[in-house]
XYZ file of C-alpha atoms in Angstrom:
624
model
C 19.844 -1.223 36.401
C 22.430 1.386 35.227
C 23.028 1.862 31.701
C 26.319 0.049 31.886
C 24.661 -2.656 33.027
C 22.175 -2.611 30.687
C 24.568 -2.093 27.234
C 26.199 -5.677 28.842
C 22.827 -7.037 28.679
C 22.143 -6.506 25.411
C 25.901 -7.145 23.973
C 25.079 -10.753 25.800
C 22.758 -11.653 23.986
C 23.464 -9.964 20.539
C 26.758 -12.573 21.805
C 24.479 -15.270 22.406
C 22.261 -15.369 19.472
C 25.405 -14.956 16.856
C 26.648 -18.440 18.457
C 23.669 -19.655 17.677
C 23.366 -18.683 14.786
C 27.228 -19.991 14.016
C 26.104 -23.375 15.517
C 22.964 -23.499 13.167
C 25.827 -22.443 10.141
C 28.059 -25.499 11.150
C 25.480 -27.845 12.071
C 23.956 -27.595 8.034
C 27.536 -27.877 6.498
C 27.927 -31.052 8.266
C 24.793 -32.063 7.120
C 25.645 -31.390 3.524
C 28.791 -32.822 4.112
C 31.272 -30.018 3.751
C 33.659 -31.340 5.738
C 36.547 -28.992 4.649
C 34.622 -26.257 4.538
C 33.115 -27.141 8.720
C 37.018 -27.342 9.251
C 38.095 -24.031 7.851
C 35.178 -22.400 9.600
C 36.468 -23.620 12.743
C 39.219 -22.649 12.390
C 38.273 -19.299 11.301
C 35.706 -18.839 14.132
C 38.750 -19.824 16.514
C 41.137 -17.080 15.231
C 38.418 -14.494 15.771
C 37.323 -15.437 19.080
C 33.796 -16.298 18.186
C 32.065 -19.380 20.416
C 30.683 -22.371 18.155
C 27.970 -23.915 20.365
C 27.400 -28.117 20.148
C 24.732 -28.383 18.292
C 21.698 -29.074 20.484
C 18.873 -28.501 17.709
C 18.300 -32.065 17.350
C 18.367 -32.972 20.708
C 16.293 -31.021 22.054
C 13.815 -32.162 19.054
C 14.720 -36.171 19.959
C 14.202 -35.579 23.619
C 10.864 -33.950 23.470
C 9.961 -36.847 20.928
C 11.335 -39.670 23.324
C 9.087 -38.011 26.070
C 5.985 -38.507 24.054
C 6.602 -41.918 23.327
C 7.188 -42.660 27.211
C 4.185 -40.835 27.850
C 2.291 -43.030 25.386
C 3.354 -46.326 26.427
C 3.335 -45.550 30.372
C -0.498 -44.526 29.539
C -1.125 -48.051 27.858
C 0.778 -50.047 31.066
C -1.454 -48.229 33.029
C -4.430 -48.466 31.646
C -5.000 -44.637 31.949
C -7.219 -44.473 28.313
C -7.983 -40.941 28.592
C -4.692 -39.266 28.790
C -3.250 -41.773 25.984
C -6.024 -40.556 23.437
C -5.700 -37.056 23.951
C -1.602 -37.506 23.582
C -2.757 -39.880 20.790
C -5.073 -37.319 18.715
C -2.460 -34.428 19.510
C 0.636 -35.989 18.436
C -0.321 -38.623 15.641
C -0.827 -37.193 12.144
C -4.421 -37.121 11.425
C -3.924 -38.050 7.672
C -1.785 -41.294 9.351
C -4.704 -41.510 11.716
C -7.943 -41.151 8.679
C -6.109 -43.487 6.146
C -3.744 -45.508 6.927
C -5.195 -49.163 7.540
C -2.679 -50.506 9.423
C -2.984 -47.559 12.354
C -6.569 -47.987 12.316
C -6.508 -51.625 13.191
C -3.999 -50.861 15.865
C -6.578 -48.222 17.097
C -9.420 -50.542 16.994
C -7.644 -53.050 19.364
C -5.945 -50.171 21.164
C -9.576 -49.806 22.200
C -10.048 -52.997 22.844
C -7.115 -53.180 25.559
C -8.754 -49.755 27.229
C -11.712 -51.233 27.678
C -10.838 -54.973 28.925
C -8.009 -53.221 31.715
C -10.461 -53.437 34.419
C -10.938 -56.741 33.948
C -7.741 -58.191 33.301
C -5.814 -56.207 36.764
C -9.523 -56.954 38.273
C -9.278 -53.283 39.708
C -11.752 -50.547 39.230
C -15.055 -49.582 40.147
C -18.804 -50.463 38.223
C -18.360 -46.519 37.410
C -15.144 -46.770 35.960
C -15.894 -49.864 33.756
C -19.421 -48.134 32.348
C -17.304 -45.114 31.700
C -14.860 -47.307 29.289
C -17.759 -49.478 28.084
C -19.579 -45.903 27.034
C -15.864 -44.854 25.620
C -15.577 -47.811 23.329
C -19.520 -47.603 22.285
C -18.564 -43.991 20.945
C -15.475 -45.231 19.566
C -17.115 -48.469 17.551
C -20.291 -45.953 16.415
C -17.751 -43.165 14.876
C -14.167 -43.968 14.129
C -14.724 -47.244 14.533
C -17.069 -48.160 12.305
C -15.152 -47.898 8.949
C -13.927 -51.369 10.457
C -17.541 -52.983 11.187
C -17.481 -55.021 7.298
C -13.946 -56.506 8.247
C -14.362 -60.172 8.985
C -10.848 -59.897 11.745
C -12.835 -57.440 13.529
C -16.516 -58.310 13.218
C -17.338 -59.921 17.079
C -15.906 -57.719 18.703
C -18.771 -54.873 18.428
C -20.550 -56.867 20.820
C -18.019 -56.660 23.244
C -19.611 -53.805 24.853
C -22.672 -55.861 25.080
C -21.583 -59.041 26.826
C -21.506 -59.328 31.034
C -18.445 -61.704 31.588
C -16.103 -60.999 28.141
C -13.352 -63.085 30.203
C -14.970 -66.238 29.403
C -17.164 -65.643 26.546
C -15.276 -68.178 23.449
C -15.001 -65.062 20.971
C -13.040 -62.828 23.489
C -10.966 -65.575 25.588
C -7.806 -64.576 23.301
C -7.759 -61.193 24.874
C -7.186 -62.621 28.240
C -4.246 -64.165 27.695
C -0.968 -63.694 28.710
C 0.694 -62.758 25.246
C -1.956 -60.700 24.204
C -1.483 -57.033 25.443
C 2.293 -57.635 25.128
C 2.128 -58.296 21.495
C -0.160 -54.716 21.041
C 2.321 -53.203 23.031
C 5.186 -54.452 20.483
C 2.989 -53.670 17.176
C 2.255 -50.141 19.247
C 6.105 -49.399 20.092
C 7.170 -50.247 16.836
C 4.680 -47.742 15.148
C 5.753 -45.047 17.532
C 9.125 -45.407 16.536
C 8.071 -44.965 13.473
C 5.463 -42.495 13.354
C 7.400 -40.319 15.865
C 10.872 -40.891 14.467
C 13.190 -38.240 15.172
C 14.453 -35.664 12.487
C 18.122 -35.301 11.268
C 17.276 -31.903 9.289
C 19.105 -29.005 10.252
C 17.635 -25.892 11.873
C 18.969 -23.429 9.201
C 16.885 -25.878 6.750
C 14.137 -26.247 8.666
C 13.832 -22.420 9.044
C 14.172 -21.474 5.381
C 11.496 -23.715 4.781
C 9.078 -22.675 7.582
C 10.002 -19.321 5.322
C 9.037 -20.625 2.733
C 6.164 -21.982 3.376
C 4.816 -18.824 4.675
C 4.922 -17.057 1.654
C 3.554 -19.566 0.198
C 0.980 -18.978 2.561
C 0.775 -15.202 1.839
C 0.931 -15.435 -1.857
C -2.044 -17.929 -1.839
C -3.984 -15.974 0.019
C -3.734 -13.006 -2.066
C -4.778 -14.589 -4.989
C -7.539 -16.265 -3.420
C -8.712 -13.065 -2.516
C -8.018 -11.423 -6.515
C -10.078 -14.608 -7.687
C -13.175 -13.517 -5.554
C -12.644 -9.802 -6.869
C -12.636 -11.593 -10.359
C -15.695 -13.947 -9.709
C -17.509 -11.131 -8.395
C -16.938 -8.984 -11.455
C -17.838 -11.766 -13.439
C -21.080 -12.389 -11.791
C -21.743 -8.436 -12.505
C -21.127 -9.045 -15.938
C -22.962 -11.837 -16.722
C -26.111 -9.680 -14.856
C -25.089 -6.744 -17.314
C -25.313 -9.318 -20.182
C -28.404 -10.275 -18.989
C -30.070 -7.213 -18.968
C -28.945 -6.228 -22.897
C -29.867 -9.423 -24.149
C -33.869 -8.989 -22.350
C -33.776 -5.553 -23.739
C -33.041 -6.353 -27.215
C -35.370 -9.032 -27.069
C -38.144 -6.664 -25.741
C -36.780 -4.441 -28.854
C -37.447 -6.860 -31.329
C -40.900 -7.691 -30.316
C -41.342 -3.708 -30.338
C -41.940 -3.397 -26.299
C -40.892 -0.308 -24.697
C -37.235 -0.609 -23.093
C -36.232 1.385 -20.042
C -32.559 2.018 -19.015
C -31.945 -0.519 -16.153
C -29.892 0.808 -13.037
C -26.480 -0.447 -14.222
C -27.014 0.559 -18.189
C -26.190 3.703 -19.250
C -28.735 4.666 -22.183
C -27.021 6.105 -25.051
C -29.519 8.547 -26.289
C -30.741 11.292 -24.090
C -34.524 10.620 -22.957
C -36.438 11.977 -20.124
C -35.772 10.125 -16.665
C -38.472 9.587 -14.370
C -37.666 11.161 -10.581
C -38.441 7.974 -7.790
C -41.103 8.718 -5.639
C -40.731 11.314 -2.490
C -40.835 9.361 0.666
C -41.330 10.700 4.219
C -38.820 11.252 5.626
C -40.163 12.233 9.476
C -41.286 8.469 9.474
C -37.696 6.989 8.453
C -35.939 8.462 10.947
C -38.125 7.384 13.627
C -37.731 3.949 12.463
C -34.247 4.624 12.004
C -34.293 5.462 15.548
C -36.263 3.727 17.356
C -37.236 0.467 15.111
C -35.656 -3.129 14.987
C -32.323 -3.922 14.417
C -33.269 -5.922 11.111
C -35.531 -2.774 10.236
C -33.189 -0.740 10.792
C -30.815 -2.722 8.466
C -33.594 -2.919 5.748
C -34.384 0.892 5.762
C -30.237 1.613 5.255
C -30.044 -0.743 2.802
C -32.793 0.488 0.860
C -31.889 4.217 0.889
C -28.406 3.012 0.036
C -29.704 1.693 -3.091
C -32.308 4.510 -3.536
C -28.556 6.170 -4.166
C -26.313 3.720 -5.864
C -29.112 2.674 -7.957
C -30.779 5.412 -9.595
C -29.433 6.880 -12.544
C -26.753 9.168 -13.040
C -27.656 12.950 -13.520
C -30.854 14.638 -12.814
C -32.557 11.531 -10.744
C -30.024 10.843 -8.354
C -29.411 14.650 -8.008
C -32.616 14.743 -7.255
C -32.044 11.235 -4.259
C -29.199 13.121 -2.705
C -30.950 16.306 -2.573
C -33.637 15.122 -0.465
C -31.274 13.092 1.680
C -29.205 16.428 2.781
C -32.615 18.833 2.617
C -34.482 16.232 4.954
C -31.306 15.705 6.770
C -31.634 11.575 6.597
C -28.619 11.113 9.437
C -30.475 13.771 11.759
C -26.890 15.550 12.192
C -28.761 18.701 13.514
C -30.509 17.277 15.695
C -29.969 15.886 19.674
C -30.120 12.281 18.706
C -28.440 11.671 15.438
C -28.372 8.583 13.944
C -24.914 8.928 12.471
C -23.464 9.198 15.647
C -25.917 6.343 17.344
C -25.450 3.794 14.773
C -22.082 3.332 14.919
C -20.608 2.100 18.751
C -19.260 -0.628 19.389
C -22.515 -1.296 21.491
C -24.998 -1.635 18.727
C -25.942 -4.679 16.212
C -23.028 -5.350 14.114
C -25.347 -5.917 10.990
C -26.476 -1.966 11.826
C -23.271 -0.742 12.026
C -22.145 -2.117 8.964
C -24.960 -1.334 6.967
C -25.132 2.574 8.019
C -21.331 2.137 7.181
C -22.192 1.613 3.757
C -24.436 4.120 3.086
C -22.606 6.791 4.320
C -19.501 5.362 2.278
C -22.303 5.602 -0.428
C -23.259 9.660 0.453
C -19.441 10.200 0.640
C -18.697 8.752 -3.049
C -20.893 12.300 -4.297
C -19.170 15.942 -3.451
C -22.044 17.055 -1.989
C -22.788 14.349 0.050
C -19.227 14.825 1.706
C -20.483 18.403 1.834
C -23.229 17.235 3.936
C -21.297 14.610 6.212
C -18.571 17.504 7.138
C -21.120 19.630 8.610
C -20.715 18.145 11.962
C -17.555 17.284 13.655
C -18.828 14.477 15.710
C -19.151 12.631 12.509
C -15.944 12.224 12.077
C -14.988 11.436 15.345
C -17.709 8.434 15.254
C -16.050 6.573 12.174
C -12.239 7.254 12.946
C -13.236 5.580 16.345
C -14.902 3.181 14.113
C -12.080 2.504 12.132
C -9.685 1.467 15.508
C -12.563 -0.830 17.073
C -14.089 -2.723 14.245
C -12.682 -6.245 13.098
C -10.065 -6.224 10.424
C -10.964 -6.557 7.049
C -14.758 -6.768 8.080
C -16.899 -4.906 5.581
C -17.971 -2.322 8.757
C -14.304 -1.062 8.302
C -13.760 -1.010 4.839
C -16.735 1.374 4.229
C -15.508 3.420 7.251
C -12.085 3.473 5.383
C -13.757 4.281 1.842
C -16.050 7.141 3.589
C -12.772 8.728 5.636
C -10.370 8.385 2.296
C -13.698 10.371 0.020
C -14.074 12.389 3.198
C -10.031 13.963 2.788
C -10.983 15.006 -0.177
C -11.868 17.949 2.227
C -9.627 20.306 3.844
C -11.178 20.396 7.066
C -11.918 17.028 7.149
C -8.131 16.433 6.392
C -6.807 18.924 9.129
C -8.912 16.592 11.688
C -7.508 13.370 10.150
C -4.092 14.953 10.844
C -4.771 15.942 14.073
C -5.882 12.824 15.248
C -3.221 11.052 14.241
C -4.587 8.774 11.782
C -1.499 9.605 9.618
C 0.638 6.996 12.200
C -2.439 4.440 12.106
C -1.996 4.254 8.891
C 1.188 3.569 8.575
C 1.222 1.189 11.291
C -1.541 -0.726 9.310
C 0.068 -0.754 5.929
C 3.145 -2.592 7.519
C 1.299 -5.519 6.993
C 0.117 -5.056 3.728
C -0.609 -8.496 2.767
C -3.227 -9.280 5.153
C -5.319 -6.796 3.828
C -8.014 -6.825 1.460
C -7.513 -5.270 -1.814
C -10.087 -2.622 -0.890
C -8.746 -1.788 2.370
C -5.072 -1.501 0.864
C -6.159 0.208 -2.061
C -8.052 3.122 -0.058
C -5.463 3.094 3.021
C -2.769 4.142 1.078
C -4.492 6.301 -0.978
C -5.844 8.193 2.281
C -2.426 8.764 3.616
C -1.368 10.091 0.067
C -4.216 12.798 0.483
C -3.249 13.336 4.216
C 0.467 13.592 3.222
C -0.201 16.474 0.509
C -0.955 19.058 3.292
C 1.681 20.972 5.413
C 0.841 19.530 8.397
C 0.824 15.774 7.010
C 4.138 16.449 5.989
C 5.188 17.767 9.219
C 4.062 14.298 11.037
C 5.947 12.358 8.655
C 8.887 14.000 9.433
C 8.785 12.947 13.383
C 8.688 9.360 12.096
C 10.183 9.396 8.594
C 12.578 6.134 9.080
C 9.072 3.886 9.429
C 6.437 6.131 7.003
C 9.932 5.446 4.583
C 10.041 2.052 4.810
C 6.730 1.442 4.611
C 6.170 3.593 1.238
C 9.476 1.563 -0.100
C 7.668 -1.606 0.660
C 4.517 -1.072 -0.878
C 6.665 0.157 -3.971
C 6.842 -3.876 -4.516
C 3.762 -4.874 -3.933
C 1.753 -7.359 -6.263
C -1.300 -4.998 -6.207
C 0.203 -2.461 -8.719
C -3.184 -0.067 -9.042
C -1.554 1.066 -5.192
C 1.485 2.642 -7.066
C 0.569 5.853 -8.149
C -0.526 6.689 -4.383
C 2.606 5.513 -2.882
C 4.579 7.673 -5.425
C 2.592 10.665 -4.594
C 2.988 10.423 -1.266
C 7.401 9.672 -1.495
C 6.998 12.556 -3.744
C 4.924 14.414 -1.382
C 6.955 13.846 1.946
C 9.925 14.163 -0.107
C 9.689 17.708 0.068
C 10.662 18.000 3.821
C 14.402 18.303 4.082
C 14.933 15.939 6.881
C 12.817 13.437 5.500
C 14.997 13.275 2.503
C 18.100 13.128 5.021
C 16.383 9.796 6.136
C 15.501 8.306 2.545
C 19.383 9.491 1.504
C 20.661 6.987 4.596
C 18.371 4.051 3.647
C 19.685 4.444 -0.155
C 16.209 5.274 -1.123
C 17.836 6.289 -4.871
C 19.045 2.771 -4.834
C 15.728 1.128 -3.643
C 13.957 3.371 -6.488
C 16.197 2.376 -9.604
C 15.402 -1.630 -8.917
C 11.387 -0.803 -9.641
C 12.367 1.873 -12.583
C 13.306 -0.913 -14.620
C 9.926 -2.565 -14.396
C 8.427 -2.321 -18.347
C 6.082 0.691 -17.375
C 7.024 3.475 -18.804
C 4.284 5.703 -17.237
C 5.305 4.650 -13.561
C 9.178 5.033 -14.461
C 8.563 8.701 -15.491
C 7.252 9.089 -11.958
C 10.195 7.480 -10.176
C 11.994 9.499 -11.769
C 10.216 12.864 -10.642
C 10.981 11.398 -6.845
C 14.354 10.805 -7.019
C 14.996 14.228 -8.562
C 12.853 15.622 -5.391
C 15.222 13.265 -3.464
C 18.274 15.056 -4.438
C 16.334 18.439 -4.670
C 18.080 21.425 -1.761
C 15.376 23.047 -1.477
C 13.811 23.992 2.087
C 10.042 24.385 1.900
C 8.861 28.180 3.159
C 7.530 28.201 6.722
C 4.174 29.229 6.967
C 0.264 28.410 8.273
C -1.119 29.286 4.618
C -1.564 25.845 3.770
C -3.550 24.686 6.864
C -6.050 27.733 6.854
C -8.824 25.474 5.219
C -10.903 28.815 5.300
C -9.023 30.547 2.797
C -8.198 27.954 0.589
C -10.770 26.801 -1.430
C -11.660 22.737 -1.565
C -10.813 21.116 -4.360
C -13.535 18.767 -3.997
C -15.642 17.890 -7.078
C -15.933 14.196 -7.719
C -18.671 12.751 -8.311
C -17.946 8.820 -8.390
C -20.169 5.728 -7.269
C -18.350 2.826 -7.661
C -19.713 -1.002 -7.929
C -18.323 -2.407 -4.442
C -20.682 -0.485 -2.840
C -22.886 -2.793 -3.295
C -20.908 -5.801 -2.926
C -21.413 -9.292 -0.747
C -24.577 -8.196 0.269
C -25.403 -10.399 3.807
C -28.643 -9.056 4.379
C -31.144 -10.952 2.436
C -34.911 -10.524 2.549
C -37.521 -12.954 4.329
C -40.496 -14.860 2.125
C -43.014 -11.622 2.280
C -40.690 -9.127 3.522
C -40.121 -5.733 1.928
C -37.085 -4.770 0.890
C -35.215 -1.885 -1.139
C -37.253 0.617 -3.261
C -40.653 -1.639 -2.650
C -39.997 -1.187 1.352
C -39.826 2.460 1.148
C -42.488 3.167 -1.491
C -44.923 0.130 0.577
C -44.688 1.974 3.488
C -42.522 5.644 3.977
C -44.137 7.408 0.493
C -44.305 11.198 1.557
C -45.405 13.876 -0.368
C -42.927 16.684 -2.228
C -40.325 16.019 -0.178
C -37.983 15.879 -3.736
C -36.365 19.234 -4.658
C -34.731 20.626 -7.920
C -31.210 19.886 -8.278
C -28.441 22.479 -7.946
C -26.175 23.152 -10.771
C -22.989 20.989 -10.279
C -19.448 23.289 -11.292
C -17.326 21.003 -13.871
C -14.431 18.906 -12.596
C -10.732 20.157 -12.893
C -8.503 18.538 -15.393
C -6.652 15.573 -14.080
C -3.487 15.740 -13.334
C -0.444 14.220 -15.875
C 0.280 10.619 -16.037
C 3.738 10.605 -16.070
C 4.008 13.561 -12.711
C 3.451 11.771 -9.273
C 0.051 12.740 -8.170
C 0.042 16.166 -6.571
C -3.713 16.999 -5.404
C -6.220 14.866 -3.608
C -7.828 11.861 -5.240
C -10.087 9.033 -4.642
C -9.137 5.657 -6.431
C -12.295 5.315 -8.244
C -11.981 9.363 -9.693
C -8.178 8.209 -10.240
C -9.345 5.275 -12.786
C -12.112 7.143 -14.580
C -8.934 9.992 -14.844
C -7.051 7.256 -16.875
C -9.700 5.554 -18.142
C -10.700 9.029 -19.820
């Protein structure tokens, strides 16, 4: 097809759908009864040459409802039971069907007239009359039976049970003549009813289907912020706990150790767990069970998020990277083997998390950026898991710690995760809180470097609208990451040739006048980058990851690593710190901690952020 041909195409049907849409205009001020108003539109749509279509909304809504009802009925006259209960359960309401008692006693004799058919045209096999005997059986044990105490209906559950119903005395009013007309009638008349035809308008009927998605939508999201909530409640009510048995151990003048999520306030000496061997968990983390397998990574993960912050879990992570735990060095490594698409999904998930875990400490990231296969493994991991699934968000969490890194972020970049992102976050609400969170703050990170910037620029229209989006969004702890990022991208002249055409200063003002006076200050440090000239210097400098230093020095463990915990142990299994003390102790196989260089100053509230972050490091930043 030439392009000629083509451009008439598509003016066709840009043609065709505005006289729809026109019809759907006139066909709802007729319905509200505008009747000058439908006159000077027609008039007006005349004068211009534009087509008003007869409405045919409605019609095409009667006819397909007329067809049902024929469909129904011509079932009944023939007898044909199974086709009229499967247009039956399909097309009646099931709240009509449940609750309303005059639809189940037209059901119940509806039944009735199924089952007798045979016998009343005297056609049909033994076969077919045992199949409707069984059908009606069914029928009277389940649906049916809400009906058994009803005196109207009480002989006819042995129906199924008598030889000749024809000229039993409790059945011989089914035979006669008047009988299936008269259920025909009563089953007309509530098809007209039931299946009456609507006068609504399709502009109406589409604003509501609207509306009724967002309602949808904004259910759904604050389903999901009342499980965050409950959860955190839960956690607190174990932290409560925990002070209340310690003070009560106090009193009674017991000694009281620090548990795992107290922080003791006075400085005391802090017991290092025992070494384990190490040789012997990877085996098993090789070559054991799936559900072993699951146990051990659980139980190491919690060796982590579980011991105490400082010198003991130091002293945990040390050992991990010294013994190297994931057997990166080796020809079979179990970072790479755990996570295909081929292996137990309850595997997957759970080495997800502890490497989520390993990359929530600097030098764990350290560790896990040694090999490049690594990363490879979870950004394929991150494309072929389900959505939402906790197997993805810890992939997600470990990538967005992992950028942190600026090799790690060069290989991000070059494998296009920058566009997966984006095309991810244009769906915003259907994520979880955790995957939004840490999505946008990984493409903040990835669009701080050169090159990030670079392949927002060959898409800026979509990374734009996106950003603006999000800008909105009822999760507000996402804003300062968008802002960074606007800011960020902002810097690339034809980027802000894009946001300039979308009226991106425009978009920006409507959330400035939010009452935040911390996030305003930012919005307005973008829109003064937004109306910047200046043209960023040319150069490789900011990509050469070997001679720029990392600036990668957070050390932050935060709760949901832990969280909705699926794997739960058996009566007499071992699990967690017993499992690997029971049977994997090893001998010196803890070393001394390395000194750890202090953390640079956080950036200002008020500036857009400007160097990478992680979310948790970014709350602890305001919190402090």
């Amino acid at each position: 097809m030439s392009s000629r041909e083509t451009h008439v195409v598509e003016m066709g049907d840009i043609l065709a759908n505005e006289a729809d849409l026109l019809g759907m205009i006139k066909e709802y001020l007729k319905f509200g009864e505008f009747d000058d108003t439908v006159h000077q539109f027609e008039k007006e749509c005349k004068d211009k040459g534009k087509l008003i279509p007869k409405s045919r909304g409605n019609r095409l809504r009667d006819s397909k409802t007329l067809i049902i009802q024929k469909d129904l009925l011509s079932s009944f006259d023939d007898g044909d039971f199974k086709v009229f209960f499967e247009l039956w359960e399909e097309y009646i309401p099931a709240e009509v069907r449940d609750s309303d008692p005059q639809t189940q006693k037209l059901e119940f004799y509806l039944h009735i007239h199924f089952t007798i058919f045979p016998l009343k045209i005297h056609l049909g096999g033994p076969t077919d009359r045992d199949g409707r005997i069984t059908h009606f059986k069914q029928y009277l044990e389940t649906r049916g039976a809400t009906l058994s105490q009803t005196t109207e209906f009480l002989p006819y559950y042995a129906l199924p049970f008598v030889p000749s119903p024809a000229v039993h005395p409790s059945f011989r009013d089914l035979f006669q003549d008047t009988w299936v007309p008269e259920v025909r009638r009563k089953l007309e008349a509530f098809l007209s009813a039931t299946l009456k035809v609507t006068n609504a308008p399709r502009l109406l009927l589409l604003y509501l289907q609207l509306q009724l998605a967002e309602a949808e939508r904004r259910a759904s999201y604050y389903m999901r912020r009342f499980g965050k909530m409950q959860a955190d409640h839960h956690r607190l009510i174990d932290v409560t706990a925990e002070l209340v048995d310690s003070l009560e151990d106090t009193v009674r003048g017991k000694m009281v150790f620090p548990a795992c999520r107290l922080t003791s306030a006075l400085p005391q000496e802090v017991p290092l767990l025992p070494s384990l061997d190490y040789d012997k968990l990877k085996r098993d983390l090789l070559g054991g069970s799936d559900r072993l397998k699951a146990l051990l990574l659980q139980a190491l993960r919690w060796r982590l998020t579980r011991s105490l912050h400082g010198e003991q879990r130091d002293t945990v992570l040390q050992a991990y990277i010294s013994n190297d735990l994931l057997d990166l060095h080796s020809a079979q490594q179990v970072g790479s083997d755990s996570q295909p698409r081929g292996s137990c999904k309850i595997v997957r998930q759970y080495m997800a998390r502890l490497i989520n875990a390993l990359a929530s400490l600097s030098e764990g990231r350290a560790y896990l950026s040694q090999v490049p296969s690594v990363l490879l493994v979870l950004l394929e991991s991150l494309k072929t898991e389900e959505k939402d699934s906790l197997s993805r968000e810890n992939v997600l969490g470990a990538l967005q710690k992992l950028s942190l890194r600026r090799s790690q972020q060069s290989a991000m970049i070059g494998a296009g995760l920058i566009g997966w992102l984006v095309e991810e976050l244009q769906d915003s609400d259907c994520l979880s809180d955790y995957t939004l969170e840490y999505a946008v703050a990984l493409l903040m990170n990835l669009c701080l470097r050169t090159r990030g910037k670079r392949e927002c620029a060959r898409n800026a229209k979509s990374i734009l609208k996106v950003l603006t989006d999000l800008l909105g969004h009822e999760n507000q702890q996402i804003r300062p990451y968008v802002n960074g990022a606007l800011y960020s991208i902002l810097a690339v002249p034809a980027v802000r040739e894009e946001a300039r055409e979308m009226s991106m200063e425009e978009i920006l003002g409507c959330y400035s006048r939010e009452e935040n006076p911390e996030l305003n200050r930012q919005i307005e440090f973008i829109i003064k980058q937004l109306n910047s000239g200046e043209v960023p210097e040319e150069g490789r400098e900011s990509d050469n990851e070997e001679e720029e230093e990392d600036d990668d020095d957070e050390d932050m463990m935060e709760t949901d690593l832990d969280k909705e915990e699926v794997l739960l142990p058996q009566p007499r299994e071992l699990s967690g710190e017993t499992l690997l003390t029971t049977n994997y102790l090893g001998i010196m196989t803890n070393l001394a901690t390395r000194s750890k260089k202090k953390s640079s100053a956080p950036p200002g509230v008020h500036e857009p952020l400007q160097r990478p972050v992680t979310p948790s490091s970014h709350r602890n930043a305001l919190a402090m």
